[in-house]
Amino acid sequence: MRKFWLTTLLSMLCASSAQADSLLLQNANVVDPKFKTIQKRDILILDGRITAQKTNVEKKYRTIDLAGKYIIPGLIDLHVHCGGNPFPDGTYEDLGPEPTAKAMLYSGVVAYLDLFYGDFAQIFRARNLQQTEPSKHRDEADIYCAGTGWGNWNLTKDPQAAVESYIDRWKPDVIKLIYGRDSLDKVNLAKAIKGATKKGVKTVVHIGSWEHGQDAIESGATAVTHFFDDEVIPNEVLKVWAKSKAVSIPTLAAQCDLANLTSKPLLLKSKILDGLEPASRLATYLHKDKFTKKTLSVLKWQKEDTQNDMKSLKKLADAHVQILAGSDTGNPGTIQGFSLHREIKLMQDAGYSTWDALASATTKAAAFLGRPSGIKDGDFAELVVLDANPIQDIANTQRIHNVIHHGNIIDRSALVAPK
Ligand SMILES: [Zn+2]
């Protein structure tokens, strides 16, 4: 009985705080990545959700005319390390869960999945606070997280039991497994996946070769992350993958963009980057005399292998393997928030259709997280308003006019520190 009253009280409190927000977006070109359509229509937002349009509502709600603008569902990054941003000269911008969540939201990214944060109690705390005190965290992208990554260093003799008790204790959104030479072997990988699957939690497996990818798929992994750069995906692996339901999170930004950003200065001229980083920090991408040894070695590897990544992506796409967007920020050549836009641009460059690339970072990524996000009745009101058509060129996702999150227009300038 006591529980009943508590539930009733909580739902009353939630309802009264949410009802304050309503918004009618008029005359925009609404881009639906799920059905590949662009329609001129209005979107009514009530209580943080998109609501079926009612007639004669203009007078009742706050109205914004978005004629000439394009609306897409909020972006979602499925491979993040929220520690911070490394720059080519060795400087490191420390962030952590909440500052990353602000940089993401500034960039139109309404949710991110962290896949291995050193201080995992801290990221679980940040995620849980967003859920228990939502009104205090409206200016942050929603955090999903794996907490730790699983490898030889933290798996006991019974990997299945270890993963199961970790899930009971921390309630991670996914289990991240690092599979490879110096980490899990195939037997332990399979046991760990079994533990997660039994608890109904998705698994994301980091691979260091295409054979690892095949092992992960055959062991029942939900997602395989990274490409093996040394070679284009072999047909035998592709065949196994195409028959499975496993998705790919390629992380092209982390695998290719140090080479791109250091050789194509125009890429740094992005409206998003102008807000996120001071010009002096962005200039470190162009001062080759100040690159660290690590930068130079990553650069060498990327210059040699980028074409393999692009070809692998096209092969996976042609084989109808589901591809989801994750930038692997925290690694050289990436910047939190910005790099998700690069990820989908790289997919487009590799020959993936623009519609599919957009879906991989919006509706499909949301489905992976079990998040009702899109442009239909009942979806979370999380939208990005753009100045130009993203289907003409996906780089137009960087031309952000407004970000709407939890039904509110975000004051983006308040999210980034004054430069
Ligand atoms: Zn990673």
Tab-separated table of C-alpha atoms and ligand atoms in Angstrom:
chain	number	residue	atom	x	y	z
A	1	MET	CA	0.000	0.000	0.000
A	2	ARG	CA	2.781	2.414	0.905
A	3	LYS	CA	4.373	1.671	-2.448
A	4	PHE	CA	1.119	2.605	-4.204
A	5	TRP	CA	1.014	6.040	-2.560
A	6	LEU	CA	4.648	6.699	-3.339
A	7	THR	CA	4.104	5.827	-7.007
A	8	THR	CA	1.036	8.090	-7.202
A	9	LEU	CA	2.896	10.972	-5.556
A	10	LEU	CA	5.860	10.568	-7.896
A	11	SER	CA	3.689	10.517	-11.012
A	12	MET	CA	1.860	13.678	-9.833
A	13	LEU	CA	5.147	15.455	-9.278
A	14	CYS	CA	6.485	14.410	-12.678
A	15	ALA	CA	3.295	15.469	-14.452
A	16	SER	CA	3.190	18.920	-12.887
A	17	SER	CA	6.808	19.753	-13.711
A	18	ALA	CA	6.562	18.539	-17.327
A	19	GLN	CA	3.288	20.220	-18.274
A	20	ALA	CA	4.919	23.624	-18.257
A	21	ASP	CA	6.586	22.916	-21.598
A	22	SER	CA	4.778	23.034	-24.889
A	23	LEU	CA	6.064	24.025	-28.275
A	24	LEU	CA	4.670	24.178	-31.799
A	25	LEU	CA	7.293	24.054	-34.565
A	26	GLN	CA	5.734	25.355	-37.769
A	27	ASN	CA	6.510	25.082	-41.484
A	28	ALA	CA	9.761	23.142	-41.199
A	29	ASN	CA	10.944	20.469	-43.610
A	30	VAL	CA	10.751	17.402	-41.396
A	31	VAL	CA	13.316	14.749	-42.308
A	32	ASP	CA	12.376	11.197	-41.346
A	33	PRO	CA	15.394	8.857	-41.652
A	34	LYS	CA	13.216	5.842	-40.897
A	35	PHE	CA	10.939	6.215	-43.908
A	36	LYS	CA	13.335	8.319	-45.995
A	37	THR	CA	10.923	11.199	-46.468
A	38	ILE	CA	11.056	14.982	-46.182
A	39	GLN	CA	7.679	16.591	-45.492
A	40	LYS	CA	6.717	20.153	-44.823
A	41	ARG	CA	4.706	19.949	-41.625
A	42	ASP	CA	4.315	21.163	-38.064
A	43	ILE	CA	5.489	19.349	-34.962
A	44	LEU	CA	3.645	19.787	-31.689
A	45	ILE	CA	5.544	19.036	-28.490
A	46	LEU	CA	3.744	18.447	-25.196
A	47	ASP	CA	5.300	17.199	-21.971
A	48	GLY	CA	8.592	16.336	-23.646
A	49	ARG	CA	7.019	14.180	-26.351
A	50	ILE	CA	6.040	14.702	-29.964
A	51	THR	CA	2.247	14.737	-30.054
A	52	ALA	CA	-0.131	14.108	-32.913
A	53	GLN	CA	-1.084	17.447	-34.429
A	54	LYS	CA	-4.374	18.955	-33.264
A	55	THR	CA	-6.237	21.660	-35.170
A	56	ASN	CA	-6.363	25.296	-34.042
A	57	VAL	CA	-3.577	24.882	-31.543
A	58	GLU	CA	-1.556	27.956	-32.565
A	59	LYS	CA	-3.013	30.221	-29.920
A	60	LYS	CA	-2.558	27.737	-27.121
A	61	TYR	CA	1.129	26.969	-27.414
A	62	ARG	CA	4.434	28.708	-27.845
A	63	THR	CA	4.940	28.794	-31.623
A	64	ILE	CA	8.125	29.046	-33.653
A	65	ASP	CA	8.205	29.538	-37.415
A	66	LEU	CA	10.903	27.356	-38.961
A	67	ALA	CA	10.170	27.991	-42.641
A	68	GLY	CA	13.176	27.013	-44.746
A	69	LYS	CA	14.742	24.944	-41.933
A	70	TYR	CA	15.179	21.164	-41.721
A	71	ILE	CA	14.347	19.064	-38.654
A	72	ILE	CA	16.040	15.733	-37.954
A	73	PRO	CA	15.707	13.462	-34.897
A	74	GLY	CA	18.380	14.033	-32.237
A	75	LEU	CA	21.773	12.486	-32.979
A	76	ILE	CA	23.132	9.589	-30.901
A	77	ASP	CA	26.781	8.506	-30.578
A	78	LEU	CA	27.159	4.789	-29.787
A	79	HIS	CA	30.908	4.676	-29.120
A	80	VAL	CA	32.319	7.278	-26.754
A	81	HIS	CA	35.092	7.501	-24.173
A	82	CYS	CA	34.057	10.576	-22.260
A	83	GLY	CA	37.425	11.232	-20.572
A	84	GLY	CA	38.236	14.116	-22.908
A	85	ASN	CA	39.850	15.266	-26.123
A	86	PRO	CA	43.469	14.527	-27.108
A	87	PHE	CA	45.145	16.991	-29.487
A	88	PRO	CA	48.024	16.274	-31.889
A	89	ASP	CA	50.577	18.291	-29.895
A	90	GLY	CA	49.997	16.157	-26.801
A	91	THR	CA	47.643	18.564	-25.007
A	92	TYR	CA	44.632	16.867	-23.473
A	93	GLU	CA	41.335	18.524	-22.668
A	94	ASP	CA	39.958	16.836	-19.540
A	95	LEU	CA	36.198	16.407	-19.625
A	96	GLY	CA	34.460	13.447	-17.958
A	97	PRO	CA	30.785	12.406	-18.065
A	98	GLU	CA	28.917	15.725	-17.564
A	99	PRO	CA	31.150	18.136	-19.561
A	100	THR	CA	31.100	15.606	-22.400
A	101	ALA	CA	27.304	15.459	-22.121
A	102	LYS	CA	27.205	19.252	-22.573
A	103	ALA	CA	29.624	19.246	-25.530
A	104	MET	CA	27.499	16.522	-27.108
A	105	LEU	CA	24.231	18.407	-26.665
A	106	TYR	CA	25.841	21.558	-28.077
A	107	SER	CA	26.618	19.438	-31.151
A	108	GLY	CA	23.059	18.127	-31.512
A	109	VAL	CA	23.901	14.771	-29.891
A	110	VAL	CA	21.077	14.054	-27.444
A	111	ALA	CA	22.427	10.766	-26.061
A	112	TYR	CA	25.751	8.963	-25.954
A	113	LEU	CA	26.933	5.488	-25.054
A	114	ASP	CA	30.217	5.434	-23.144
A	115	LEU	CA	32.063	2.185	-23.789
A	116	PHE	CA	34.686	2.037	-21.043
A	117	TYR	CA	35.392	4.768	-18.564
A	118	GLY	CA	38.253	4.293	-16.095
A	119	ASP	CA	36.353	5.569	-13.055
A	120	PHE	CA	33.266	3.538	-13.729
A	121	ALA	CA	31.539	4.331	-10.433
A	122	GLN	CA	31.625	7.976	-11.539
A	123	ILE	CA	29.961	7.421	-14.886
A	124	PHE	CA	27.256	5.230	-13.371
A	125	ARG	CA	26.663	8.005	-10.812
A	126	ALA	CA	26.364	10.625	-13.592
A	127	ARG	CA	23.929	8.426	-15.541
A	128	ASN	CA	21.834	7.626	-12.468
A	129	LEU	CA	21.604	11.278	-11.388
A	130	GLN	CA	20.174	12.163	-14.790
A	131	GLN	CA	17.430	9.627	-14.141
A	132	THR	CA	16.685	10.526	-10.521
A	133	GLU	CA	16.972	14.321	-10.895
A	134	PRO	CA	16.001	14.945	-14.546
A	135	SER	CA	15.164	18.624	-14.064
A	136	LYS	CA	18.768	19.339	-13.031
A	137	HIS	CA	20.275	17.679	-16.102
A	138	ARG	CA	18.219	19.043	-18.991
A	139	ASP	CA	21.287	20.679	-20.503
A	140	GLU	CA	23.149	17.377	-20.872
A	141	ALA	CA	22.972	14.646	-23.494
A	142	ASP	CA	21.532	11.520	-21.868
A	143	ILE	CA	24.246	9.145	-20.736
A	144	TYR	CA	24.250	5.400	-21.388
A	145	CYS	CA	27.269	3.411	-20.301
A	146	ALA	CA	29.069	0.104	-20.083
A	147	GLY	CA	31.138	1.193	-17.077
A	148	THR	CA	34.221	-0.971	-17.300
A	149	GLY	CA	35.478	-2.920	-20.302
A	150	TRP	CA	35.977	-6.662	-19.854
A	151	GLY	CA	39.299	-8.325	-20.564
A	152	ASN	CA	41.762	-10.637	-18.884
A	153	TRP	CA	42.430	-7.994	-16.252
A	154	ASN	CA	39.014	-8.224	-14.599
A	155	LEU	CA	37.591	-11.604	-15.537
A	156	THR	CA	37.731	-14.353	-12.959
A	157	LYS	CA	37.742	-18.095	-13.584
A	158	ASP	CA	33.997	-17.909	-14.140
A	159	PRO	CA	33.426	-15.093	-16.658
A	160	GLN	CA	29.715	-15.760	-16.958
A	161	ALA	CA	29.131	-15.392	-13.219
A	162	ALA	CA	31.388	-12.295	-13.087
A	163	VAL	CA	29.427	-10.537	-15.845
A	164	GLU	CA	26.094	-11.515	-14.310
A	165	SER	CA	26.967	-10.163	-10.882
A	166	TYR	CA	28.356	-6.953	-12.431
A	167	ILE	CA	25.025	-6.467	-14.225
A	168	ASP	CA	23.120	-7.011	-10.976
A	169	ARG	CA	25.350	-4.553	-9.122
A	170	TRP	CA	25.697	-1.695	-11.645
A	171	LYS	CA	22.917	-2.153	-14.213
A	172	PRO	CA	25.088	-1.265	-17.229
A	173	ASP	CA	23.299	-0.385	-20.483
A	174	VAL	CA	25.604	-2.712	-22.436
A	175	ILE	CA	28.514	-5.026	-21.682
A	176	LYS	CA	31.743	-4.032	-23.451
A	177	LEU	CA	34.163	-6.874	-24.171
A	178	ILE	CA	37.704	-6.383	-25.411
A	179	TYR	CA	38.540	-9.391	-27.533
A	180	GLY	CA	42.055	-9.882	-28.851
A	181	ARG	CA	45.573	-11.106	-28.524
A	182	ASP	CA	46.329	-9.710	-25.055
A	183	SER	CA	42.815	-9.951	-23.702
A	184	LEU	CA	39.924	-12.412	-23.809
A	185	ASP	CA	40.239	-15.724	-25.620
A	186	LYS	CA	37.326	-17.208	-27.540
A	187	VAL	CA	36.147	-19.468	-24.707
A	188	ASN	CA	35.969	-16.661	-22.169
A	189	LEU	CA	34.398	-14.308	-24.705
A	190	ALA	CA	31.587	-16.800	-25.292
A	191	LYS	CA	31.045	-17.284	-21.542
A	192	ALA	CA	30.904	-13.543	-20.899
A	193	ILE	CA	28.434	-13.029	-23.772
A	194	LYS	CA	26.323	-15.865	-22.365
A	195	GLY	CA	26.153	-14.097	-18.983
A	196	ALA	CA	25.052	-10.796	-20.536
A	197	THR	CA	22.533	-12.455	-22.855
A	198	LYS	CA	21.004	-14.342	-19.928
A	199	LYS	CA	20.445	-11.007	-18.175
A	200	GLY	CA	19.026	-9.410	-21.333
A	201	VAL	CA	21.918	-6.964	-21.757
A	202	LYS	CA	23.441	-6.225	-25.163
A	203	THR	CA	27.121	-6.882	-25.825
A	204	VAL	CA	29.548	-4.705	-27.788
A	205	VAL	CA	32.740	-6.533	-28.722
A	206	HIS	CA	35.945	-4.682	-29.604
A	207	ILE	CA	37.879	-6.590	-32.260
A	208	GLY	CA	41.497	-6.527	-33.415
A	209	SER	CA	41.078	-8.651	-36.559
A	210	TRP	CA	38.287	-9.776	-38.889
A	211	GLU	CA	38.611	-13.323	-37.519
A	212	HIS	CA	37.867	-11.861	-34.089
A	213	GLY	CA	34.779	-10.324	-35.631
A	214	GLN	CA	33.639	-13.703	-36.887
A	215	ASP	CA	34.279	-15.291	-33.476
A	216	ALA	CA	32.262	-12.543	-31.769
A	217	ILE	CA	29.326	-12.998	-34.156
A	218	GLU	CA	29.402	-16.784	-33.747
A	219	SER	CA	29.467	-16.319	-29.962
A	220	GLY	CA	26.251	-14.274	-30.122
A	221	ALA	CA	27.541	-10.678	-29.771
A	222	THR	CA	24.929	-7.971	-30.346
A	223	ALA	CA	27.448	-5.551	-31.853
A	224	VAL	CA	30.985	-5.656	-33.176
A	225	THR	CA	32.947	-2.440	-32.919
A	226	HIS	CA	35.941	-1.209	-34.986
A	227	PHE	CA	37.237	-2.345	-38.337
A	228	PHE	CA	40.452	-4.260	-38.846
A	229	ASP	CA	42.446	-1.759	-40.900
A	230	ASP	CA	45.138	-4.014	-42.320
A	231	GLU	CA	42.810	-5.561	-44.866
A	232	VAL	CA	39.378	-5.188	-46.408
A	233	ILE	CA	36.830	-7.507	-44.763
A	234	PRO	CA	37.229	-11.002	-46.280
A	235	ASN	CA	34.214	-12.498	-48.056
A	236	GLU	CA	34.051	-15.499	-45.689
A	237	VAL	CA	33.629	-13.208	-42.667
A	238	LEU	CA	31.145	-11.042	-44.548
A	239	LYS	CA	29.048	-14.120	-45.349
A	240	VAL	CA	28.818	-15.129	-41.675
A	241	TRP	CA	28.025	-11.561	-40.658
A	242	ALA	CA	25.278	-11.091	-43.261
A	243	LYS	CA	23.488	-14.200	-41.975
A	244	SER	CA	23.565	-12.983	-38.359
A	245	LYS	CA	21.743	-10.159	-36.596
A	246	ALA	CA	24.980	-8.641	-35.255
A	247	VAL	CA	25.391	-4.941	-35.995
A	248	SER	CA	28.588	-3.094	-36.839
A	249	ILE	CA	29.789	0.079	-35.100
A	250	PRO	CA	32.775	0.852	-37.368
A	251	THR	CA	34.261	3.961	-35.623
A	252	LEU	CA	35.573	5.483	-38.849
A	253	ALA	CA	36.273	8.827	-37.161
A	254	ALA	CA	38.798	7.321	-34.751
A	255	GLN	CA	40.284	5.152	-37.480
A	256	CYS	CA	40.623	7.770	-40.234
A	257	ASP	CA	40.154	11.331	-39.029
A	258	LEU	CA	43.578	12.188	-37.625
A	259	ALA	CA	44.807	11.805	-41.198
A	260	ASN	CA	41.867	13.798	-42.574
A	261	LEU	CA	41.907	16.690	-40.090
A	262	THR	CA	45.676	17.178	-40.342
A	263	SER	CA	45.666	17.244	-44.145
A	264	LYS	CA	42.400	19.048	-44.991
A	265	PRO	CA	42.249	22.350	-43.050
A	266	LEU	CA	38.762	23.071	-44.442
A	267	LEU	CA	37.348	20.267	-42.264
A	268	LEU	CA	38.283	22.310	-39.192
A	269	LYS	CA	36.142	25.185	-40.435
A	270	SER	CA	32.962	23.864	-38.860
A	271	LYS	CA	30.339	25.960	-37.073
A	272	ILE	CA	30.257	23.322	-34.340
A	273	LEU	CA	34.011	23.383	-33.792
A	274	ASP	CA	33.976	27.178	-33.556
A	275	GLY	CA	31.786	26.827	-30.484
A	276	LEU	CA	33.459	23.776	-28.980
A	277	GLU	CA	37.150	24.637	-29.169
A	278	PRO	CA	39.327	27.773	-29.232
A	279	ALA	CA	41.085	28.449	-32.551
A	280	SER	CA	44.492	27.892	-30.929
A	281	ARG	CA	43.588	24.307	-30.023
A	282	LEU	CA	42.186	23.542	-33.451
A	283	ALA	CA	45.392	24.926	-34.975
A	284	THR	CA	47.345	22.094	-33.326
A	285	TYR	CA	45.986	19.885	-36.129
A	286	LEU	CA	47.971	21.928	-38.633
A	287	HIS	CA	51.281	22.507	-36.791
A	288	LYS	CA	53.059	19.369	-37.943
A	289	ASP	CA	56.340	20.400	-36.288
A	290	LYS	CA	54.629	20.032	-32.887
A	291	PHE	CA	53.082	16.582	-33.408
A	292	THR	CA	54.017	14.036	-30.740
A	293	LYS	CA	55.575	10.656	-31.563
A	294	LYS	CA	52.240	8.985	-30.869
A	295	THR	CA	50.465	11.375	-33.237
A	296	LEU	CA	52.993	10.605	-35.966
A	297	SER	CA	52.651	6.858	-35.553
A	298	VAL	CA	48.814	6.960	-35.585
A	299	LEU	CA	49.008	9.227	-38.617
A	300	LYS	CA	51.234	6.789	-40.493
A	301	TRP	CA	48.888	3.883	-39.771
A	302	GLN	CA	45.788	5.884	-40.778
A	303	LYS	CA	47.306	7.117	-44.042
A	304	GLU	CA	48.068	3.524	-45.036
A	305	ASP	CA	44.780	1.960	-43.976
A	306	THR	CA	41.965	4.475	-44.491
A	307	GLN	CA	41.072	3.077	-47.902
A	308	ASN	CA	40.635	-0.409	-46.419
A	309	ASP	CA	38.161	0.996	-43.898
A	310	MET	CA	36.172	2.754	-46.585
A	311	LYS	CA	36.008	-0.399	-48.719
A	312	SER	CA	35.007	-2.580	-45.743
A	313	LEU	CA	32.159	-0.223	-44.930
A	314	LYS	CA	30.813	-0.392	-48.466
A	315	LYS	CA	31.030	-4.198	-48.476
A	316	LEU	CA	29.144	-4.460	-45.161
A	317	ALA	CA	26.516	-1.997	-46.411
A	318	ASP	CA	26.052	-3.915	-49.676
A	319	ALA	CA	25.650	-7.139	-47.669
A	320	HIS	CA	22.875	-5.394	-45.650
A	321	VAL	CA	24.680	-5.638	-42.315
A	322	GLN	CA	23.196	-3.008	-40.023
A	323	ILE	CA	25.706	-0.202	-39.449
A	324	LEU	CA	25.417	2.142	-36.474
A	325	ALA	CA	27.276	5.374	-35.813
A	326	GLY	CA	29.872	5.633	-33.055
A	327	SER	CA	32.867	7.935	-33.224
A	328	ASP	CA	35.169	6.423	-30.537
A	329	THR	CA	35.912	9.880	-29.155
A	330	GLY	CA	38.704	10.093	-26.622
A	331	ASN	CA	41.076	8.775	-29.309
A	332	PRO	CA	43.475	10.804	-31.497
A	333	GLY	CA	41.771	12.757	-34.269
A	334	THR	CA	38.407	12.943	-32.486
A	335	ILE	CA	36.543	15.711	-30.672
A	336	GLN	CA	33.528	14.992	-28.444
A	337	GLY	CA	30.306	15.933	-30.256
A	338	PHE	CA	31.922	17.026	-33.519
A	339	SER	CA	33.219	13.570	-34.441
A	340	LEU	CA	29.771	11.990	-34.725
A	341	HIS	CA	29.115	14.400	-37.601
A	342	ARG	CA	32.409	13.272	-39.117
A	343	GLU	CA	31.473	9.609	-38.622
A	344	ILE	CA	28.357	9.901	-40.786
A	345	LYS	CA	30.181	12.068	-43.333
A	346	LEU	CA	32.842	9.363	-43.645
A	347	MET	CA	30.091	6.762	-44.130
A	348	GLN	CA	28.711	8.891	-46.965
A	349	ASP	CA	32.212	9.265	-48.451
A	350	ALA	CA	32.596	5.464	-48.337
A	351	GLY	CA	29.497	5.056	-50.495
A	352	TYR	CA	26.846	4.452	-47.822
A	353	SER	CA	23.591	6.147	-48.749
A	354	THR	CA	23.027	9.507	-47.077
A	355	TRP	CA	19.657	8.349	-45.743
A	356	ASP	CA	21.198	5.243	-44.181
A	357	ALA	CA	24.090	7.219	-42.699
A	358	LEU	CA	21.619	9.623	-41.100
A	359	ALA	CA	19.507	6.744	-39.750
A	360	SER	CA	22.633	5.095	-38.306
A	361	ALA	CA	23.125	8.122	-36.036
A	362	THR	CA	19.440	8.773	-35.272
A	363	THR	CA	16.542	6.320	-35.495
A	364	LYS	CA	18.643	3.134	-35.770
A	365	ALA	CA	21.005	4.170	-32.984
A	366	ALA	CA	17.979	5.009	-30.829
A	367	ALA	CA	16.451	1.596	-31.498
A	368	PHE	CA	19.695	-0.031	-30.350
A	369	LEU	CA	19.339	1.792	-27.014
A	370	GLY	CA	15.593	1.106	-26.808
A	371	ARG	CA	14.925	4.841	-26.950
A	372	PRO	CA	11.698	6.146	-28.579
A	373	SER	CA	13.325	8.745	-30.801
A	374	GLY	CA	12.157	9.936	-34.191
A	375	ILE	CA	9.514	12.302	-35.523
A	376	LYS	CA	6.314	10.367	-34.870
A	377	ASP	CA	3.603	10.694	-32.266
A	378	GLY	CA	4.883	9.640	-28.837
A	379	ASP	CA	8.592	9.925	-29.620
A	380	PHE	CA	10.877	11.852	-27.278
A	381	ALA	CA	10.946	15.496	-28.355
A	382	GLU	CA	14.647	15.486	-29.184
A	383	LEU	CA	15.283	17.213	-32.460
A	384	VAL	CA	17.972	19.123	-34.290
A	385	VAL	CA	16.934	22.080	-36.453
A	386	LEU	CA	19.322	22.621	-39.379
A	387	ASP	CA	19.887	25.563	-41.701
A	388	ALA	CA	20.327	23.290	-44.733
A	389	ASN	CA	19.172	19.960	-46.143
A	390	PRO	CA	21.189	17.037	-44.666
A	391	ILE	CA	20.131	14.724	-47.503
A	392	GLN	CA	21.749	16.987	-50.094
A	393	ASP	CA	24.985	16.719	-48.099
A	394	ILE	CA	25.234	15.047	-44.738
A	395	ALA	CA	27.866	17.609	-43.695
A	396	ASN	CA	24.865	19.944	-43.317
A	397	THR	CA	24.152	18.274	-39.955
A	398	GLN	CA	26.894	20.601	-38.724
A	399	ARG	CA	24.830	23.680	-39.633
A	400	ILE	CA	22.773	23.670	-36.439
A	401	HIS	CA	20.096	26.301	-35.908
A	402	ASN	CA	18.583	24.871	-32.713
A	403	VAL	CA	18.718	21.800	-30.518
A	404	ILE	CA	15.581	20.549	-28.757
A	405	HIS	CA	16.031	18.110	-25.885
A	406	HIS	CA	13.376	16.800	-23.466
A	407	GLY	CA	10.946	19.130	-25.253
A	408	ASN	CA	12.921	22.318	-24.593
A	409	ILE	CA	14.931	24.565	-26.873
A	410	ILE	CA	18.469	24.394	-25.525
A	411	ASP	CA	20.469	27.547	-24.879
A	412	ARG	CA	23.525	26.213	-26.684
A	413	SER	CA	25.766	29.173	-25.898
A	414	ALA	CA	25.442	28.365	-22.179
A	415	LEU	CA	26.827	24.856	-22.792
A	416	VAL	CA	30.292	25.861	-23.910
A	417	ALA	CA	32.786	27.752	-21.776
A	418	PRO	CA	33.674	31.272	-23.010
A	419	LYS	CA	36.808	31.139	-25.157
B	1	ZN	ZN	36.636	2.676	-28.009
